[in-house]
Coordinates of C-alpha atoms and ligand atoms in Angstrom, one line a residue:
M1 CA 88.6 44.2 43.5
D2 CA 92.0 46.0 43.6
I3 CA 91.6 48.4 40.6
Q4 CA 94.7 50.7 40.0
K5 CA 94.9 54.0 38.3
E6 CA 97.0 55.4 35.6
I7 CA 99.5 52.4 35.2
F8 CA 102.2 52.8 32.9
L9 CA 101.9 50.0 30.1
K10 CA 105.6 49.8 29.0
P11 CA 106.4 46.7 31.0
Y12 CA 103.1 45.0 29.7
N13 CA 103.8 45.2 26.0
T14 CA 106.7 44.0 24.0
F15 CA 106.9 47.1 21.7
G16 CA 107.9 48.9 24.9
I17 CA 105.2 51.6 24.3
D18 CA 105.1 54.0 27.2
A19 CA 101.4 54.6 27.3
K20 CA 99.1 54.7 30.2
A21 CA 96.1 52.6 31.2
R22 CA 93.5 54.9 32.8
Y23 CA 92.4 52.0 35.2
F24 CA 94.2 48.4 35.5
I25 CA 93.1 45.4 37.2
E26 CA 95.1 41.9 37.5
I27 CA 92.7 39.0 36.6
N28 CA 93.6 35.8 38.5
S29 CA 90.7 33.6 38.1
V30 CA 87.5 33.1 35.8
E31 CA 85.3 34.5 38.9
E32 CA 87.5 37.6 39.0
L33 CA 87.1 38.0 35.3
R34 CA 83.3 37.8 35.5
Q35 CA 83.2 40.3 38.4
A36 CA 85.5 42.7 36.6
L37 CA 83.2 42.6 33.5
Q38 CA 80.1 43.4 35.5
L39 CA 81.7 46.6 36.9
E40 CA 79.0 49.1 35.3
E41 CA 81.1 52.2 36.5
Y42 CA 83.9 51.2 34.0
P43 CA 81.9 50.8 30.8
E44 CA 85.0 50.5 28.5
K45 CA 87.0 47.2 29.2
F46 CA 90.4 46.2 27.4
I47 CA 91.8 42.8 27.6
L48 CA 95.6 42.5 27.8
G49 CA 97.4 39.3 27.7
G50 CA 101.2 39.1 27.0
G51 CA 101.1 42.1 25.2
S52 CA 103.1 40.6 22.3
N53 CA 100.6 41.4 19.4
M54 CA 99.7 44.8 20.1
L55 CA 100.8 48.4 19.0
I56 CA 99.3 50.8 21.6
T57 CA 99.0 54.1 20.0
G58 CA 97.9 56.2 22.7
D59 CA 96.9 56.0 26.4
I60 CA 94.1 53.4 26.9
N61 CA 91.1 55.3 28.5
A62 CA 89.4 52.2 29.7
L63 CA 89.7 49.3 32.6
V64 CA 92.6 47.2 31.4
L65 CA 92.1 43.6 32.4
H66 CA 95.3 41.8 32.5
I67 CA 94.7 38.1 32.0
N68 CA 96.9 36.2 34.4
I69 CA 94.7 33.2 35.1
Q70 CA 97.2 30.4 36.0
G71 CA 97.0 26.5 36.1
I72 CA 97.6 23.4 33.8
E73 CA 95.8 20.2 34.3
I74 CA 95.7 16.8 32.6
V75 CA 92.1 16.2 31.4
E76 CA 92.4 12.7 30.1
E77 CA 95.3 10.3 29.0
D78 CA 95.9 6.9 27.7
N79 CA 99.2 5.3 26.4
D80 CA 99.3 7.3 23.4
Q81 CA 97.8 10.8 24.1
V82 CA 97.3 13.3 26.6
I83 CA 94.6 15.9 26.7
L84 CA 95.6 18.8 28.6
K85 CA 94.1 22.2 29.6
S86 CA 95.8 25.3 30.2
M87 CA 94.3 28.4 31.6
A88 CA 94.6 31.5 29.7
G89 CA 97.0 33.5 31.6
E90 CA 99.8 30.7 31.3
N91 CA 102.9 32.0 29.3
W92 CA 103.0 29.9 26.0
H93 CA 106.4 29.2 26.0
N94 CA 106.3 28.1 29.7
L95 CA 103.6 25.8 28.7
V96 CA 105.6 24.3 25.8
L97 CA 108.5 23.7 28.2
W98 CA 106.1 22.0 30.8
T99 CA 105.0 19.6 28.1
L100 CA 108.4 18.8 26.9
E101 CA 109.6 18.0 30.5
K102 CA 106.5 15.6 30.5
G103 CA 107.7 14.1 27.2
Y104 CA 104.4 15.2 25.6
G105 CA 105.0 16.0 21.6
G106 CA 103.1 18.6 19.5
L107 CA 104.1 21.9 20.6
E108 CA 107.9 21.7 20.2
N109 CA 108.0 23.8 16.8
M110 CA 106.2 26.8 18.5
S111 CA 108.9 27.0 21.4
L112 CA 109.6 30.7 22.3
I113 CA 106.5 32.4 20.7
P114 CA 105.7 35.0 23.4
G115 CA 102.5 35.8 24.8
N116 CA 99.6 33.9 26.7
T117 CA 98.1 30.6 25.9
G118 CA 94.6 32.1 26.1
T119 CA 95.5 34.4 23.2
A120 CA 97.1 31.7 20.9
P121 CA 93.7 30.7 19.2
I122 CA 93.0 34.1 18.2
Q123 CA 95.6 34.1 15.5
N124 CA 96.0 30.4 15.4
I125 CA 99.8 30.9 16.4
G126 CA 102.2 29.0 14.4
A127 CA 106.1 28.5 13.5
Y128 CA 108.4 26.1 11.8
G129 CA 105.6 24.2 9.7
V130 CA 103.2 23.9 13.0
E131 CA 100.2 25.7 14.1
L132 CA 98.0 25.7 17.0
R133 CA 95.4 24.0 15.3
D134 CA 97.3 21.1 14.9
T135 CA 97.0 20.1 18.4
F136 CA 93.9 22.1 19.5
V137 CA 90.6 20.5 20.7
S138 CA 88.6 23.3 22.2
C139 CA 88.8 26.7 24.2
E140 CA 86.5 28.0 26.9
T141 CA 85.3 31.3 26.7
I142 CA 83.2 34.1 28.5
N143 CA 80.8 36.1 26.4
V144 CA 81.5 39.8 27.1
A145 CA 77.9 40.8 26.7
D146 CA 75.9 38.4 28.8
L147 CA 78.8 36.6 30.7
T148 CA 77.7 33.2 29.6
L149 CA 80.2 30.5 29.3
K150 CA 80.7 29.0 25.8
T151 CA 83.1 26.2 24.7
F152 CA 84.4 26.4 21.0
T153 CA 85.4 23.3 19.2
K154 CA 88.2 23.4 16.8
D155 CA 85.5 23.7 13.8
D156 CA 83.7 26.5 15.7
C157 CA 87.0 28.4 15.8
R158 CA 87.2 28.5 12.1
F159 CA 91.2 28.6 12.0
G160 CA 93.1 29.9 9.1
Y161 CA 96.8 31.3 8.4
R162 CA 97.1 33.5 11.5
D163 CA 93.4 33.7 11.6
S164 CA 90.2 32.4 13.3
Y165 CA 86.6 33.3 14.2
F166 CA 87.9 35.4 17.0
K167 CA 89.7 37.8 14.7
N168 CA 86.7 38.0 12.6
E169 CA 82.8 37.8 13.3
G170 CA 84.0 36.9 17.2
K171 CA 86.2 39.8 17.4
G172 CA 86.0 41.5 20.9
K173 CA 82.9 39.3 22.0
Y174 CA 84.5 36.5 23.8
I175 CA 87.3 36.3 26.2
I176 CA 89.3 32.9 26.1
T177 CA 89.8 31.7 29.7
S178 CA 91.5 28.3 28.9
V179 CA 92.6 26.2 26.0
T180 CA 92.6 22.3 25.6
L181 CA 95.2 20.6 23.5
Q182 CA 95.7 17.0 22.4
L183 CA 99.4 16.0 22.6
T184 CA 101.3 12.6 21.9
K185 CA 103.0 10.5 24.6
R186 CA 104.6 8.3 22.0
N187 CA 105.2 8.2 18.1
H188 CA 105.6 12.0 18.0
R189 CA 104.9 13.6 14.7
R190 CA 108.3 15.1 14.4
N191 CA 108.5 18.0 12.0
T192 CA 111.9 19.1 11.0
S193 CA 111.6 19.8 7.5
Y194 CA 110.8 23.5 7.8
G195 CA 113.2 26.5 7.9
A196 CA 116.6 25.7 9.3
I197 CA 115.6 23.1 11.7
A198 CA 117.2 20.1 10.0
S199 CA 120.5 22.0 9.5
E200 CA 120.6 23.2 13.0
L201 CA 120.1 19.6 14.1
E202 CA 122.9 18.5 11.9
K203 CA 125.3 21.2 13.2
K204 CA 124.7 19.7 16.6
G205 CA 125.3 16.1 15.3
I206 CA 121.7 15.1 16.1
S207 CA 120.5 12.6 13.4
D208 CA 117.4 11.1 15.4
P209 CA 116.0 14.1 17.3
K210 CA 114.0 13.9 20.3
I211 CA 111.2 16.6 20.7
K212 CA 113.3 18.3 23.2
D213 CA 116.1 18.5 20.7
I214 CA 113.6 20.0 18.0
S215 CA 112.6 22.6 20.7
N216 CA 116.2 23.5 21.5
A217 CA 117.0 23.9 17.8
V218 CA 113.9 26.2 17.2
I219 CA 115.1 28.2 20.1
T220 CA 118.3 28.7 18.8
I221 CA 117.3 29.6 15.5
R222 CA 114.6 31.9 16.6
Q223 CA 117.3 33.6 19.1
S224 CA 119.7 34.2 16.2
K225 CA 117.0 35.7 14.0
L226 CA 114.5 37.5 15.9
P227 CA 115.3 40.5 18.3
D228 CA 114.5 39.8 21.7
P229 CA 111.9 42.3 22.9
K230 CA 113.6 42.8 26.2
V231 CA 116.4 44.3 24.4
L232 CA 114.8 45.9 21.3
G233 CA 111.0 46.6 21.4
N234 CA 109.1 44.7 18.7
S235 CA 105.8 42.6 18.1
G236 CA 107.5 39.9 16.0
S237 CA 106.3 39.9 12.5
F238 CA 104.5 43.2 12.1
F239 CA 102.8 42.4 8.6
K240 CA 100.9 39.4 7.3
N241 CA 102.3 37.7 4.3
P242 CA 99.8 38.7 1.6
V243 CA 97.9 35.9 -0.1
I244 CA 97.0 36.8 -3.8
S245 CA 94.8 35.2 -6.5
E246 CA 95.7 33.5 -9.6
S247 CA 95.4 36.5 -11.9
E248 CA 97.2 38.7 -9.4
F249 CA 100.1 36.3 -9.2
H250 CA 100.4 36.2 -13.0
T251 CA 100.8 40.1 -13.2
F252 CA 102.9 40.0 -10.5
T253 CA 105.6 37.4 -11.6
K254 CA 105.4 38.8 -15.2
D255 CA 106.9 42.0 -13.6
H256 CA 108.9 40.1 -10.9
P257 CA 109.9 36.9 -12.3
N258 CA 112.4 36.1 -9.4
A259 CA 110.1 36.8 -6.5
P260 CA 109.8 34.2 -3.9
F261 CA 106.2 32.6 -3.4
Y262 CA 104.4 29.8 -1.8
T263 CA 101.5 28.0 -3.5
I264 CA 98.7 27.9 -1.0
S265 CA 96.0 26.2 -3.4
D266 CA 95.3 25.9 -7.0
N267 CA 94.5 29.7 -7.2
T268 CA 96.1 31.2 -4.3
Y269 CA 99.7 32.2 -3.7
K270 CA 101.5 33.6 -0.6
I271 CA 104.2 36.3 -1.2
P272 CA 106.6 36.8 1.6
A273 CA 105.8 40.4 3.0
G274 CA 109.5 40.8 4.2
W275 CA 110.7 40.4 0.6
L276 CA 108.3 42.9 -0.6
I277 CA 109.1 45.5 2.1
E278 CA 112.9 44.8 1.6
Q279 CA 112.5 45.4 -2.3
A280 CA 110.6 48.6 -1.4
G281 CA 113.8 49.9 0.3
Y282 CA 112.6 49.9 3.9
K283 CA 114.7 47.1 5.5
G284 CA 116.8 48.5 8.1
R285 CA 115.8 52.1 7.9
R286 CA 115.3 54.1 11.0
F287 CA 113.0 57.2 11.3
G288 CA 113.9 58.6 14.8
D289 CA 113.4 55.7 17.4
A290 CA 110.9 53.8 15.0
G291 CA 112.5 51.6 12.6
I292 CA 112.6 48.3 10.4
H293 CA 114.9 45.5 11.7
K294 CA 118.3 45.3 9.9
D295 CA 118.0 41.6 9.1
Q296 CA 114.1 41.0 9.5
A297 CA 112.1 43.4 7.2
L298 CA 108.9 42.1 8.7
V299 CA 109.8 43.3 12.1
L300 CA 109.2 46.9 13.1
V301 CA 111.3 47.9 16.1
N302 CA 111.3 50.5 18.9
Y303 CA 114.8 51.7 19.5
G304 CA 113.8 53.2 22.8
N305 CA 111.3 56.0 22.8
A306 CA 109.2 55.7 19.8
T307 CA 105.6 56.4 20.4
G308 CA 102.8 54.2 18.9
Q309 CA 101.7 56.8 16.5
E310 CA 105.5 57.0 15.1
L311 CA 105.4 53.4 14.6
I312 CA 102.0 53.2 12.9
D313 CA 102.8 56.1 10.8
L314 CA 106.0 54.0 9.5
A315 CA 103.8 51.1 9.1
W316 CA 101.5 53.2 6.8
K317 CA 104.5 54.5 4.7
I318 CA 105.6 51.1 4.2
I319 CA 102.2 49.7 3.1
E320 CA 102.1 52.6 0.8
A321 CA 105.3 52.0 -0.7
V322 CA 104.9 48.2 -1.2
E323 CA 101.4 48.9 -2.8
K324 CA 103.0 51.6 -5.1
K325 CA 105.9 49.2 -6.3
F326 CA 104.0 45.8 -6.5
G327 CA 100.3 46.7 -6.7
I328 CA 99.8 44.3 -3.5
R329 CA 98.4 45.9 -0.2
I330 CA 100.0 44.2 2.8
E331 CA 98.1 44.2 6.2
P332 CA 99.3 44.6 9.9
E333 CA 99.3 41.3 11.7
V334 CA 99.6 43.0 14.8
N335 CA 96.5 44.5 16.5
I336 CA 96.5 48.4 16.2
I337 CA 95.2 49.9 19.7
A338 CA 93.8 53.3 18.9
Ligands
LIG1 C1 109.4 38.5 19.2 C2 108.1 37.9 18.8 C3 108.1 36.8 18.1 C4 106.7 36.3 17.7 N1 106.7 35.1 16.8 C5 105.6 34.7 16.6 C6 105.3 33.5 15.7 O1 106.4 32.9 15.5 N2 104.3 33.1 15.4 C7 102.9 33.6 15.9 O2 102.1 33.2 15.6 N3 103.0 34.6 16.5 C8 104.3 35.2 16.9 N4 104.4 36.6 17.7 C9 102.9 37.3 17.9 C10 102.4 36.9 19.4 O3 103.5 36.0 20.1 C11 101.1 36.0 19.2 O4 100.3 36.8 18.5 C12 100.6 35.9 20.6 O5 99.6 34.7 20.5 C13 100.1 37.1 21.4 O6 99.6 36.7 22.7 P1 99.6 38.0 23.8 O7 98.9 37.3 24.9 O8 100.8 38.8 24.0 O9 98.5 38.9 23.1 P2 98.3 40.5 23.6 O10 99.2 41.1 22.6 O11 98.1 40.6 25.0 O12 96.7 40.6 22.9 C14 96.4 40.4 21.5 C15 95.1 40.7 21.2 O13 94.1 39.6 21.9 C16 93.4 40.1 22.8 N5 93.3 39.3 23.9 C17 94.4 39.0 24.8 N6 94.1 37.9 25.6 C18 92.8 37.5 25.3 C19 91.9 36.6 25.9 N7 92.3 35.6 26.8 N8 90.6 36.4 25.1 C20 90.3 37.2 24.1 N9 91.1 38.1 23.7 C21 92.3 38.5 24.1 C22 94.0 41.6 23.2 O14 92.9 42.3 23.6 C23 94.6 41.8 21.7 O15 93.6 42.4 20.8 C24 105.6 37.0 18.1 C25 105.7 38.1 18.9 C26 107.0 38.6 19.2 C27 107.0 39.8 20.0

């Protein structure tokens, strides 16, 4: 196995943090993954996908396994549906484009989300009113402790808002090697009601959008709203939108009657973390090379040479400021790699 030493991770994480991996190996197949996991001389292992949901706060003193297992195959199909399996190292957006080229519907609203397909179930990726769980069938995994293979069904994954079993009890225990999805071949469930999709389609003069039109609209909106990590290091939304209880909501709205919110259920409410951060006075601020994006208060950015530690210090500062002002504690959505 080709184990490299002292590899700079800047090209491997979208924050552009210049940390090093003590050891690094490219994983191109499930068998290579199994072999690498058995390397007893490297007891500490770290799984790296597309590096778009992590803040690396220092050098990684472990064997970094870079998941690059490629391949997409159709498992089953009839006139209406197709079931396909994507290996974990496939880039998510490339998978979306591949499905659109074939005319398969279901992933178009999640165009341009960075990262690997194999990481998508971990936080149940989602955008513009659609989540991975809407098309998810199952995923194959390898158990890190005993190398057994296990298939997780949708129920097993216990998906929630940016959440799953793999972020909770299953954290660090399994490596996802493939994801199986069920997509439509006709009668697509087109979802254009969320965010600016409808107005973007209208701007383009499209009244009866095809799934590719929806994808193009999502791409245009995302490119206009979110900083491109290749230009400005970032990890997308750094914080989760907090979900609060009925009693917390009453206290909150009494003090802040004009605050935006979404009703999740009869007694839970989601408050946009970006609004809280903006009101706490942090939107657009910069501390050295670490900052908060000028248009997106949810997005922490690296203007060039910020360290992971500087960014996490800024994140804690924001968390404390929001808690002091609103009594609501926001949490990072991004994985903090200590
Ligand atoms: C500009 C930008 C926009 C974004 N927009 C969105 C959005 O709209 N919606 C959304 O949901 N997310 C969004 N994200 C977050 C990100 O794209 C997703 O969280 C994505 O799924 C991360 O994939 P990755 O391969 O890059 O993960 P990585 O950052 O490589 O890894 C994340 C975590 O998963 C672990 N891991 C990686 N691969 C595996 C595996 N195969 N098995 C088990 N564990 C693994 C890692 O050890 C790490 O703890 C955005 C990010 C950026 C930078």
